[in-house]
């Protein structure tokens, strides 16, 4: 992909897809509001039944409230309808330890024209989450990406947990410039902690299955 001239007037929208994340969404939004690099915050509640929507609105975020759960990819796809920016910051809704330096580390490479996509990798957070991202850094949900690229991702609305795979496929096939950035001290709530051991494991298996399906999903341009 050709290098583009970067405008000093480029704006950034943070989009967070959230499903029952009342315990973590508030602190994340507080950090985003502190950042001078974030011009708009959109929270897409993916069928939440807890206080996620109430808390997000109280923090000044624009809230898109979906009545039924459509999965992460579908929620992010709906969020794109509301953005008014050149760059999109994607963050998970269950992060722990987010700070303004993490936000800047993700956004600045794109704003400054060093990359079209910046992907954040956990470091020095917790062993389990650090290890998972060292093994598969390109599955990280923390990334900044040019809006025009994100809007062209095929099948994003049906990707569910496989949305990062869908983005990665497009990036690889179109020569999009990618930069990995370290996010020291950042981690997230694991599914087993959030839902309990049995439900958490079931949800983890579901997540891996949806990622696997998207790895082998055929889209336009695939060989038949």
PDB file of C-alpha atoms in Angstrom:
ATOM      1  CA  UNK A   1       0.000   0.000   0.000  1.00  0.00           C
ATOM      2  CA  UNK A   2       1.339   3.420  -0.925  1.00  0.00           C
ATOM      3  CA  UNK A   3       2.533   5.733   1.821  1.00  0.00           C
ATOM      4  CA  UNK A   4       0.095   8.576   2.373  1.00  0.00           C
ATOM      5  CA  UNK A   5       0.655  12.143   3.451  1.00  0.00           C
ATOM      6  CA  UNK A   6      -0.536  12.568   7.016  1.00  0.00           C
ATOM      7  CA  UNK A   7      -2.638  15.572   7.929  1.00  0.00           C
ATOM      8  CA  UNK A   8      -2.133  17.311  11.261  1.00  0.00           C
ATOM      9  CA  UNK A   9      -5.917  17.574  11.435  1.00  0.00           C
ATOM     10  CA  UNK A  10      -6.540  13.818  11.472  1.00  0.00           C
ATOM     11  CA  UNK A  11      -9.017  12.759  14.140  1.00  0.00           C
ATOM     12  CA  UNK A  12      -9.415   9.514  16.068  1.00  0.00           C
ATOM     13  CA  UNK A  13     -12.496   7.631  17.246  1.00  0.00           C
ATOM     14  CA  UNK A  14     -12.268   4.953  19.910  1.00  0.00           C
ATOM     15  CA  UNK A  15     -14.764   2.118  19.426  1.00  0.00           C
ATOM     16  CA  UNK A  16     -15.393  -0.451  22.145  1.00  0.00           C
ATOM     17  CA  UNK A  17     -17.664  -3.459  21.680  1.00  0.00           C
ATOM     18  CA  UNK A  18     -18.946  -4.412  25.132  1.00  0.00           C
ATOM     19  CA  UNK A  19     -21.059  -7.298  26.375  1.00  0.00           C
ATOM     20  CA  UNK A  20     -21.837  -7.090  30.106  1.00  0.00           C
ATOM     21  CA  UNK A  21     -18.639  -5.261  31.059  1.00  0.00           C
ATOM     22  CA  UNK A  22     -19.951  -3.027  33.852  1.00  0.00           C
ATOM     23  CA  UNK A  23     -16.926  -3.790  36.070  1.00  0.00           C
ATOM     24  CA  UNK A  24     -14.269  -2.607  33.609  1.00  0.00           C
ATOM     25  CA  UNK A  25     -15.826  -0.216  31.085  1.00  0.00           C
ATOM     26  CA  UNK A  26     -15.770   2.843  33.370  1.00  0.00           C
ATOM     27  CA  UNK A  27     -11.995   3.052  34.001  1.00  0.00           C
ATOM     28  CA  UNK A  28     -11.287   2.458  30.302  1.00  0.00           C
ATOM     29  CA  UNK A  29     -13.531   5.349  29.314  1.00  0.00           C
ATOM     30  CA  UNK A  30     -11.925   7.597  31.948  1.00  0.00           C
ATOM     31  CA  UNK A  31      -8.530   7.002  30.326  1.00  0.00           C
ATOM     32  CA  UNK A  32      -9.875   7.663  26.830  1.00  0.00           C
ATOM     33  CA  UNK A  33     -11.411  10.940  27.977  1.00  0.00           C
ATOM     34  CA  UNK A  34      -8.012  11.990  29.321  1.00  0.00           C
ATOM     35  CA  UNK A  35      -6.280  11.395  26.004  1.00  0.00           C
ATOM     36  CA  UNK A  36      -5.830  14.463  23.777  1.00  0.00           C
ATOM     37  CA  UNK A  37      -5.517  12.087  20.802  1.00  0.00           C
ATOM     38  CA  UNK A  38      -9.076  10.724  21.101  1.00  0.00           C
ATOM     39  CA  UNK A  39     -11.762  12.944  19.594  1.00  0.00           C
ATOM     40  CA  UNK A  40     -14.779  10.642  19.806  1.00  0.00           C
ATOM     41  CA  UNK A  41     -15.700   7.618  21.941  1.00  0.00           C
ATOM     42  CA  UNK A  42     -18.305   5.094  20.784  1.00  0.00           C
ATOM     43  CA  UNK A  43     -19.393   2.148  22.932  1.00  0.00           C
ATOM     44  CA  UNK A  44     -21.444  -0.534  21.225  1.00  0.00           C
ATOM     45  CA  UNK A  45     -23.373  -2.519  23.801  1.00  0.00           C
ATOM     46  CA  UNK A  46     -23.745  -5.968  22.249  1.00  0.00           C
ATOM     47  CA  UNK A  47     -26.984  -6.976  23.940  1.00  0.00           C
ATOM     48  CA  UNK A  48     -25.725  -6.196  27.462  1.00  0.00           C
ATOM     49  CA  UNK A  49     -28.111  -6.865  30.338  1.00  0.00           C
ATOM     50  CA  UNK A  50     -26.059  -5.278  33.129  1.00  0.00           C
ATOM     51  CA  UNK A  51     -25.134  -1.597  33.732  1.00  0.00           C
ATOM     52  CA  UNK A  52     -22.723  -1.308  30.794  1.00  0.00           C
ATOM     53  CA  UNK A  53     -24.931   1.140  28.878  1.00  0.00           C
ATOM     54  CA  UNK A  54     -25.692   3.256  31.941  1.00  0.00           C
ATOM     55  CA  UNK A  55     -22.020   3.549  32.898  1.00  0.00           C
ATOM     56  CA  UNK A  56     -20.871   4.300  29.350  1.00  0.00           C
ATOM     57  CA  UNK A  57     -23.389   7.118  29.018  1.00  0.00           C
ATOM     58  CA  UNK A  58     -22.437   8.538  32.404  1.00  0.00           C
ATOM     59  CA  UNK A  59     -18.828   8.734  31.161  1.00  0.00           C
ATOM     60  CA  UNK A  60     -19.840  10.767  28.124  1.00  0.00           C
ATOM     61  CA  UNK A  61     -19.482   8.064  25.479  1.00  0.00           C
ATOM     62  CA  UNK A  62     -21.788   7.834  22.492  1.00  0.00           C
ATOM     63  CA  UNK A  63     -23.639   4.559  23.031  1.00  0.00           C
ATOM     64  CA  UNK A  64     -25.018   2.263  20.354  1.00  0.00           C
ATOM     65  CA  UNK A  65     -27.364  -0.127  22.144  1.00  0.00           C
ATOM     66  CA  UNK A  66     -27.971  -3.403  20.305  1.00  0.00           C
ATOM     67  CA  UNK A  67     -30.931  -5.390  21.586  1.00  0.00           C
ATOM     68  CA  UNK A  68     -29.456  -8.755  20.619  1.00  0.00           C
ATOM     69  CA  UNK A  69     -25.923 -10.101  20.803  1.00  0.00           C
ATOM     70  CA  UNK A  70     -24.328 -10.102  17.346  1.00  0.00           C
ATOM     71  CA  UNK A  71     -20.748 -10.841  18.354  1.00  0.00           C
ATOM     72  CA  UNK A  72     -17.664  -8.640  18.458  1.00  0.00           C
ATOM     73  CA  UNK A  73     -17.314  -8.274  14.696  1.00  0.00           C
ATOM     74  CA  UNK A  74     -20.944  -7.330  14.218  1.00  0.00           C
ATOM     75  CA  UNK A  75     -20.829  -4.835  17.079  1.00  0.00           C
ATOM     76  CA  UNK A  76     -17.723  -3.116  15.712  1.00  0.00           C
ATOM     77  CA  UNK A  77     -19.304  -3.049  12.254  1.00  0.00           C
ATOM     78  CA  UNK A  78     -22.337  -1.233  13.677  1.00  0.00           C
ATOM     79  CA  UNK A  79     -20.055   1.188  15.484  1.00  0.00           C
ATOM     80  CA  UNK A  80     -18.441   2.228  12.209  1.00  0.00           C
ATOM     81  CA  UNK A  81     -21.722   3.844  11.176  1.00  0.00           C
ATOM     82  CA  UNK A  82     -21.249   6.503  13.855  1.00  0.00           C
ATOM     83  CA  UNK A  83     -17.608   7.514  13.488  1.00  0.00           C
ATOM     84  CA  UNK A  84     -16.406  10.938  12.386  1.00  0.00           C
ATOM     85  CA  UNK A  85     -12.672  10.395  12.083  1.00  0.00           C
ATOM     86  CA  UNK A  86      -9.711   9.311   9.980  1.00  0.00           C
ATOM     87  CA  UNK A  87      -8.357   6.749  12.478  1.00  0.00           C
ATOM     88  CA  UNK A  88     -10.168   4.171  14.601  1.00  0.00           C
ATOM     89  CA  UNK A  89      -8.849   2.904  17.934  1.00  0.00           C
ATOM     90  CA  UNK A  90     -10.196  -0.556  18.794  1.00  0.00           C
ATOM     91  CA  UNK A  91     -10.015  -1.626  22.433  1.00  0.00           C
ATOM     92  CA  UNK A  92     -11.415  -4.589  24.332  1.00  0.00           C
ATOM     93  CA  UNK A  93     -13.949  -3.748  27.020  1.00  0.00           C
ATOM     94  CA  UNK A  94     -12.358  -5.888  29.750  1.00  0.00           C
ATOM     95  CA  UNK A  95      -8.910  -4.270  29.919  1.00  0.00           C
ATOM     96  CA  UNK A  96      -7.141  -3.788  33.248  1.00  0.00           C
ATOM     97  CA  UNK A  97      -4.370  -1.240  33.686  1.00  0.00           C
ATOM     98  CA  UNK A  98      -5.010   0.922  30.613  1.00  0.00           C
ATOM     99  CA  UNK A  99      -3.302   4.318  30.775  1.00  0.00           C
ATOM    100  CA  UNK A 100      -2.867   7.304  28.426  1.00  0.00           C
ATOM    101  CA  UNK A 101       0.598   6.105  27.341  1.00  0.00           C
ATOM    102  CA  UNK A 102      -0.944   2.893  26.000  1.00  0.00           C
ATOM    103  CA  UNK A 103      -3.459   4.921  24.024  1.00  0.00           C
ATOM    104  CA  UNK A 104      -0.756   7.167  22.579  1.00  0.00           C
ATOM    105  CA  UNK A 105       1.471   4.184  21.722  1.00  0.00           C
ATOM    106  CA  UNK A 106      -1.314   2.764  19.561  1.00  0.00           C
ATOM    107  CA  UNK A 107      -2.562   5.929  17.888  1.00  0.00           C
ATOM    108  CA  UNK A 108       0.644   7.889  17.213  1.00  0.00           C
ATOM    109  CA  UNK A 109       2.213   5.515  14.640  1.00  0.00           C
ATOM    110  CA  UNK A 110      -0.907   5.849  12.477  1.00  0.00           C
ATOM    111  CA  UNK A 111      -1.318   9.600  12.962  1.00  0.00           C
ATOM    112  CA  UNK A 112       2.360  10.149  12.176  1.00  0.00           C
ATOM    113  CA  UNK A 113       2.261   7.997   9.046  1.00  0.00           C
ATOM    114  CA  UNK A 114       4.633   5.303  10.344  1.00  0.00           C
ATOM    115  CA  UNK A 115       2.002   2.594   9.853  1.00  0.00           C
ATOM    116  CA  UNK A 116      -1.528   2.055   8.614  1.00  0.00           C
ATOM    117  CA  UNK A 117      -2.274  -0.305  11.497  1.00  0.00           C
ATOM    118  CA  UNK A 118      -0.710  -0.428  14.962  1.00  0.00           C
ATOM    119  CA  UNK A 119      -1.293  -3.593  17.008  1.00  0.00           C
ATOM    120  CA  UNK A 120      -0.745  -3.597  20.760  1.00  0.00           C
ATOM    121  CA  UNK A 121       0.868  -6.519  22.558  1.00  0.00           C
ATOM    122  CA  UNK A 122       0.576  -7.057  26.322  1.00  0.00           C
ATOM    123  CA  UNK A 123       3.834  -7.040  28.253  1.00  0.00           C
ATOM    124  CA  UNK A 124       4.604  -7.310  31.976  1.00  0.00           C
ATOM    125  CA  UNK A 125       0.926  -7.605  32.810  1.00  0.00           C
ATOM    126  CA  UNK A 126       0.076 -11.175  33.764  1.00  0.00           C
ATOM    127  CA  UNK A 127       1.854 -14.332  32.691  1.00  0.00           C
ATOM    128  CA  UNK A 128      -1.210 -15.954  31.110  1.00  0.00           C
ATOM    129  CA  UNK A 129      -2.231 -12.963  29.000  1.00  0.00           C
ATOM    130  CA  UNK A 130       1.359 -11.980  28.149  1.00  0.00           C
ATOM    131  CA  UNK A 131       2.098 -15.512  26.961  1.00  0.00           C
ATOM    132  CA  UNK A 132      -1.042 -15.705  24.818  1.00  0.00           C
ATOM    133  CA  UNK A 133      -0.103 -12.524  22.983  1.00  0.00           C
ATOM    134  CA  UNK A 134       3.513 -13.536  22.529  1.00  0.00           C
ATOM    135  CA  UNK A 135       2.281 -16.715  20.863  1.00  0.00           C
ATOM    136  CA  UNK A 136      -0.326 -14.946  18.691  1.00  0.00           C
ATOM    137  CA  UNK A 137       0.246 -11.160  18.721  1.00  0.00           C
ATOM    138  CA  UNK A 138      -1.888 -10.625  15.626  1.00  0.00           C
ATOM    139  CA  UNK A 139      -4.975 -11.768  17.528  1.00  0.00           C
ATOM    140  CA  UNK A 140      -4.723  -8.774  19.853  1.00  0.00           C
ATOM    141  CA  UNK A 141      -7.887  -6.705  20.066  1.00  0.00           C
ATOM    142  CA  UNK A 142      -5.946  -3.520  20.830  1.00  0.00           C
ATOM    143  CA  UNK A 143      -5.187  -1.725  17.591  1.00  0.00           C
ATOM    144  CA  UNK A 144      -5.357   1.599  15.772  1.00  0.00           C
ATOM    145  CA  UNK A 145      -6.234   1.491  12.103  1.00  0.00           C
ATOM    146  CA  UNK A 146      -7.014   3.940   9.345  1.00  0.00           C
ATOM    147  CA  UNK A 147     -10.764   4.283   8.919  1.00  0.00           C
ATOM    148  CA  UNK A 148     -10.716   3.754   5.159  1.00  0.00           C
ATOM    149  CA  UNK A 149      -8.990   0.402   5.668  1.00  0.00           C
ATOM    150  CA  UNK A 150     -11.360  -0.777   8.398  1.00  0.00           C
ATOM    151  CA  UNK A 151     -14.389   0.104   6.283  1.00  0.00           C
ATOM    152  CA  UNK A 152     -13.148  -2.232   3.546  1.00  0.00           C
ATOM    153  CA  UNK A 153     -12.808  -5.387   5.673  1.00  0.00           C
ATOM    154  CA  UNK A 154     -14.964  -8.142   4.073  1.00  0.00           C
ATOM    155  CA  UNK A 155     -17.369 -10.122   6.281  1.00  0.00           C
ATOM    156  CA  UNK A 156     -16.556  -8.085   9.363  1.00  0.00           C
ATOM    157  CA  UNK A 157     -20.193  -8.034  10.452  1.00  0.00           C
ATOM    158  CA  UNK A 158     -20.351 -11.857  10.658  1.00  0.00           C
ATOM    159  CA  UNK A 159     -16.844 -12.514  11.986  1.00  0.00           C
ATOM    160  CA  UNK A 160     -17.793 -12.459  15.697  1.00  0.00           C
ATOM    161  CA  UNK A 161     -14.649 -13.377  17.714  1.00  0.00           C
ATOM    162  CA  UNK A 162     -12.776 -13.824  14.439  1.00  0.00           C
ATOM    163  CA  UNK A 163     -12.818 -10.121  13.572  1.00  0.00           C
ATOM    164  CA  UNK A 164      -9.067  -9.737  14.140  1.00  0.00           C
ATOM    165  CA  UNK A 165      -8.480 -12.618  11.720  1.00  0.00           C
ATOM    166  CA  UNK A 166     -10.622 -10.855   9.112  1.00  0.00           C
ATOM    167  CA  UNK A 167      -8.632  -7.638   9.566  1.00  0.00           C
ATOM    168  CA  UNK A 168      -5.320  -9.494   9.395  1.00  0.00           C
ATOM    169  CA  UNK A 169      -6.329 -11.224   6.154  1.00  0.00           C
ATOM    170  CA  UNK A 170      -7.125  -7.918   4.490  1.00  0.00           C
ATOM    171  CA  UNK A 171      -3.917  -6.352   5.804  1.00  0.00           C
ATOM    172  CA  UNK A 172      -1.789  -9.205   4.475  1.00  0.00           C
ATOM    173  CA  UNK A 173      -3.376  -9.248   1.032  1.00  0.00           C
ATOM    174  CA  UNK A 174      -3.291  -5.510   0.465  1.00  0.00           C
ATOM    175  CA  UNK A 175       0.191  -4.597   1.607  1.00  0.00           C
ATOM    176  CA  UNK A 176      -1.023  -2.584   4.572  1.00  0.00           C
ATOM    177  CA  UNK A 177       1.812  -1.344   6.777  1.00  0.00           C
ATOM    178  CA  UNK A 178       1.685  -2.820  10.300  1.00  0.00           C
ATOM    179  CA  UNK A 179       3.582  -1.918  13.441  1.00  0.00           C
ATOM    180  CA  UNK A 180       3.565  -3.944  16.665  1.00  0.00           C
ATOM    181  CA  UNK A 181       3.729  -1.827  19.819  1.00  0.00           C
ATOM    182  CA  UNK A 182       4.302  -2.997  23.387  1.00  0.00           C
ATOM    183  CA  UNK A 183       1.723  -2.180  26.044  1.00  0.00           C
ATOM    184  CA  UNK A 184       3.549  -2.687  29.369  1.00  0.00           C
ATOM    185  CA  UNK A 185       1.438  -3.432  32.418  1.00  0.00           C
ATOM    186  CA  UNK A 186      -1.767  -3.975  30.447  1.00  0.00           C
ATOM    187  CA  UNK A 187      -3.861  -7.119  30.766  1.00  0.00           C
ATOM    188  CA  UNK A 188      -7.510  -8.148  30.693  1.00  0.00           C
ATOM    189  CA  UNK A 189     -10.039 -10.172  32.650  1.00  0.00           C
ATOM    190  CA  UNK A 190      -9.928 -13.798  31.527  1.00  0.00           C
ATOM    191  CA  UNK A 191     -13.194 -15.481  30.613  1.00  0.00           C
ATOM    192  CA  UNK A 192     -12.870 -18.012  33.430  1.00  0.00           C
ATOM    193  CA  UNK A 193     -12.579 -15.144  35.925  1.00  0.00           C
ATOM    194  CA  UNK A 194     -15.515 -13.297  34.443  1.00  0.00           C
ATOM    195  CA  UNK A 195     -17.943 -16.164  33.956  1.00  0.00           C
ATOM    196  CA  UNK A 196     -16.726 -18.916  36.254  1.00  0.00           C
ATOM    197  CA  UNK A 197     -14.717 -21.958  35.270  1.00  0.00           C
ATOM    198  CA  UNK A 198     -17.359 -23.948  33.352  1.00  0.00           C
ATOM    199  CA  UNK A 199     -19.014 -21.064  31.491  1.00  0.00           C
ATOM    200  CA  UNK A 200     -15.645 -19.425  30.929  1.00  0.00           C
ATOM    201  CA  UNK A 201     -14.168 -22.547  29.353  1.00  0.00           C
ATOM    202  CA  UNK A 202     -17.247 -22.967  27.194  1.00  0.00           C
ATOM    203  CA  UNK A 203     -16.954 -19.378  25.994  1.00  0.00           C
ATOM    204  CA  UNK A 204     -13.224 -19.815  25.344  1.00  0.00           C
ATOM    205  CA  UNK A 205     -13.887 -22.880  23.187  1.00  0.00           C
ATOM    206  CA  UNK A 206     -16.531 -20.888  21.300  1.00  0.00           C
ATOM    207  CA  UNK A 207     -14.044 -18.058  20.765  1.00  0.00           C
ATOM    208  CA  UNK A 208     -11.357 -20.406  19.411  1.00  0.00           C
ATOM    209  CA  UNK A 209     -13.885 -22.074  17.115  1.00  0.00           C
ATOM    210  CA  UNK A 210     -14.985 -18.733  15.658  1.00  0.00           C
ATOM    211  CA  UNK A 211     -11.343 -17.725  15.159  1.00  0.00           C
ATOM    212  CA  UNK A 212     -10.665 -21.071  13.453  1.00  0.00           C
ATOM    213  CA  UNK A 213     -13.678 -20.655  11.149  1.00  0.00           C
ATOM    214  CA  UNK A 214     -12.510 -17.212  10.100  1.00  0.00           C
ATOM    215  CA  UNK A 215      -9.015 -18.473   9.387  1.00  0.00           C
ATOM    216  CA  UNK A 216     -10.535 -20.659   6.679  1.00  0.00           C
ATOM    217  CA  UNK A 217     -13.428 -18.444   5.592  1.00  0.00           C
ATOM    218  CA  UNK A 218     -13.509 -17.817   1.845  1.00  0.00           C
ATOM    219  CA  UNK A 219     -13.986 -14.213   0.825  1.00  0.00           C
ATOM    220  CA  UNK A 220     -13.732 -12.295  -2.443  1.00  0.00           C
ATOM    221  CA  UNK A 221     -10.308 -12.864  -3.955  1.00  0.00           C
ATOM    222  CA  UNK A 222      -9.803 -16.297  -2.433  1.00  0.00           C
ATOM    223  CA  UNK A 223      -8.712 -19.145  -4.624  1.00  0.00           C
ATOM    224  CA  UNK A 224     -11.494 -21.629  -5.231  1.00  0.00           C
TER     225      UNK A 224
END
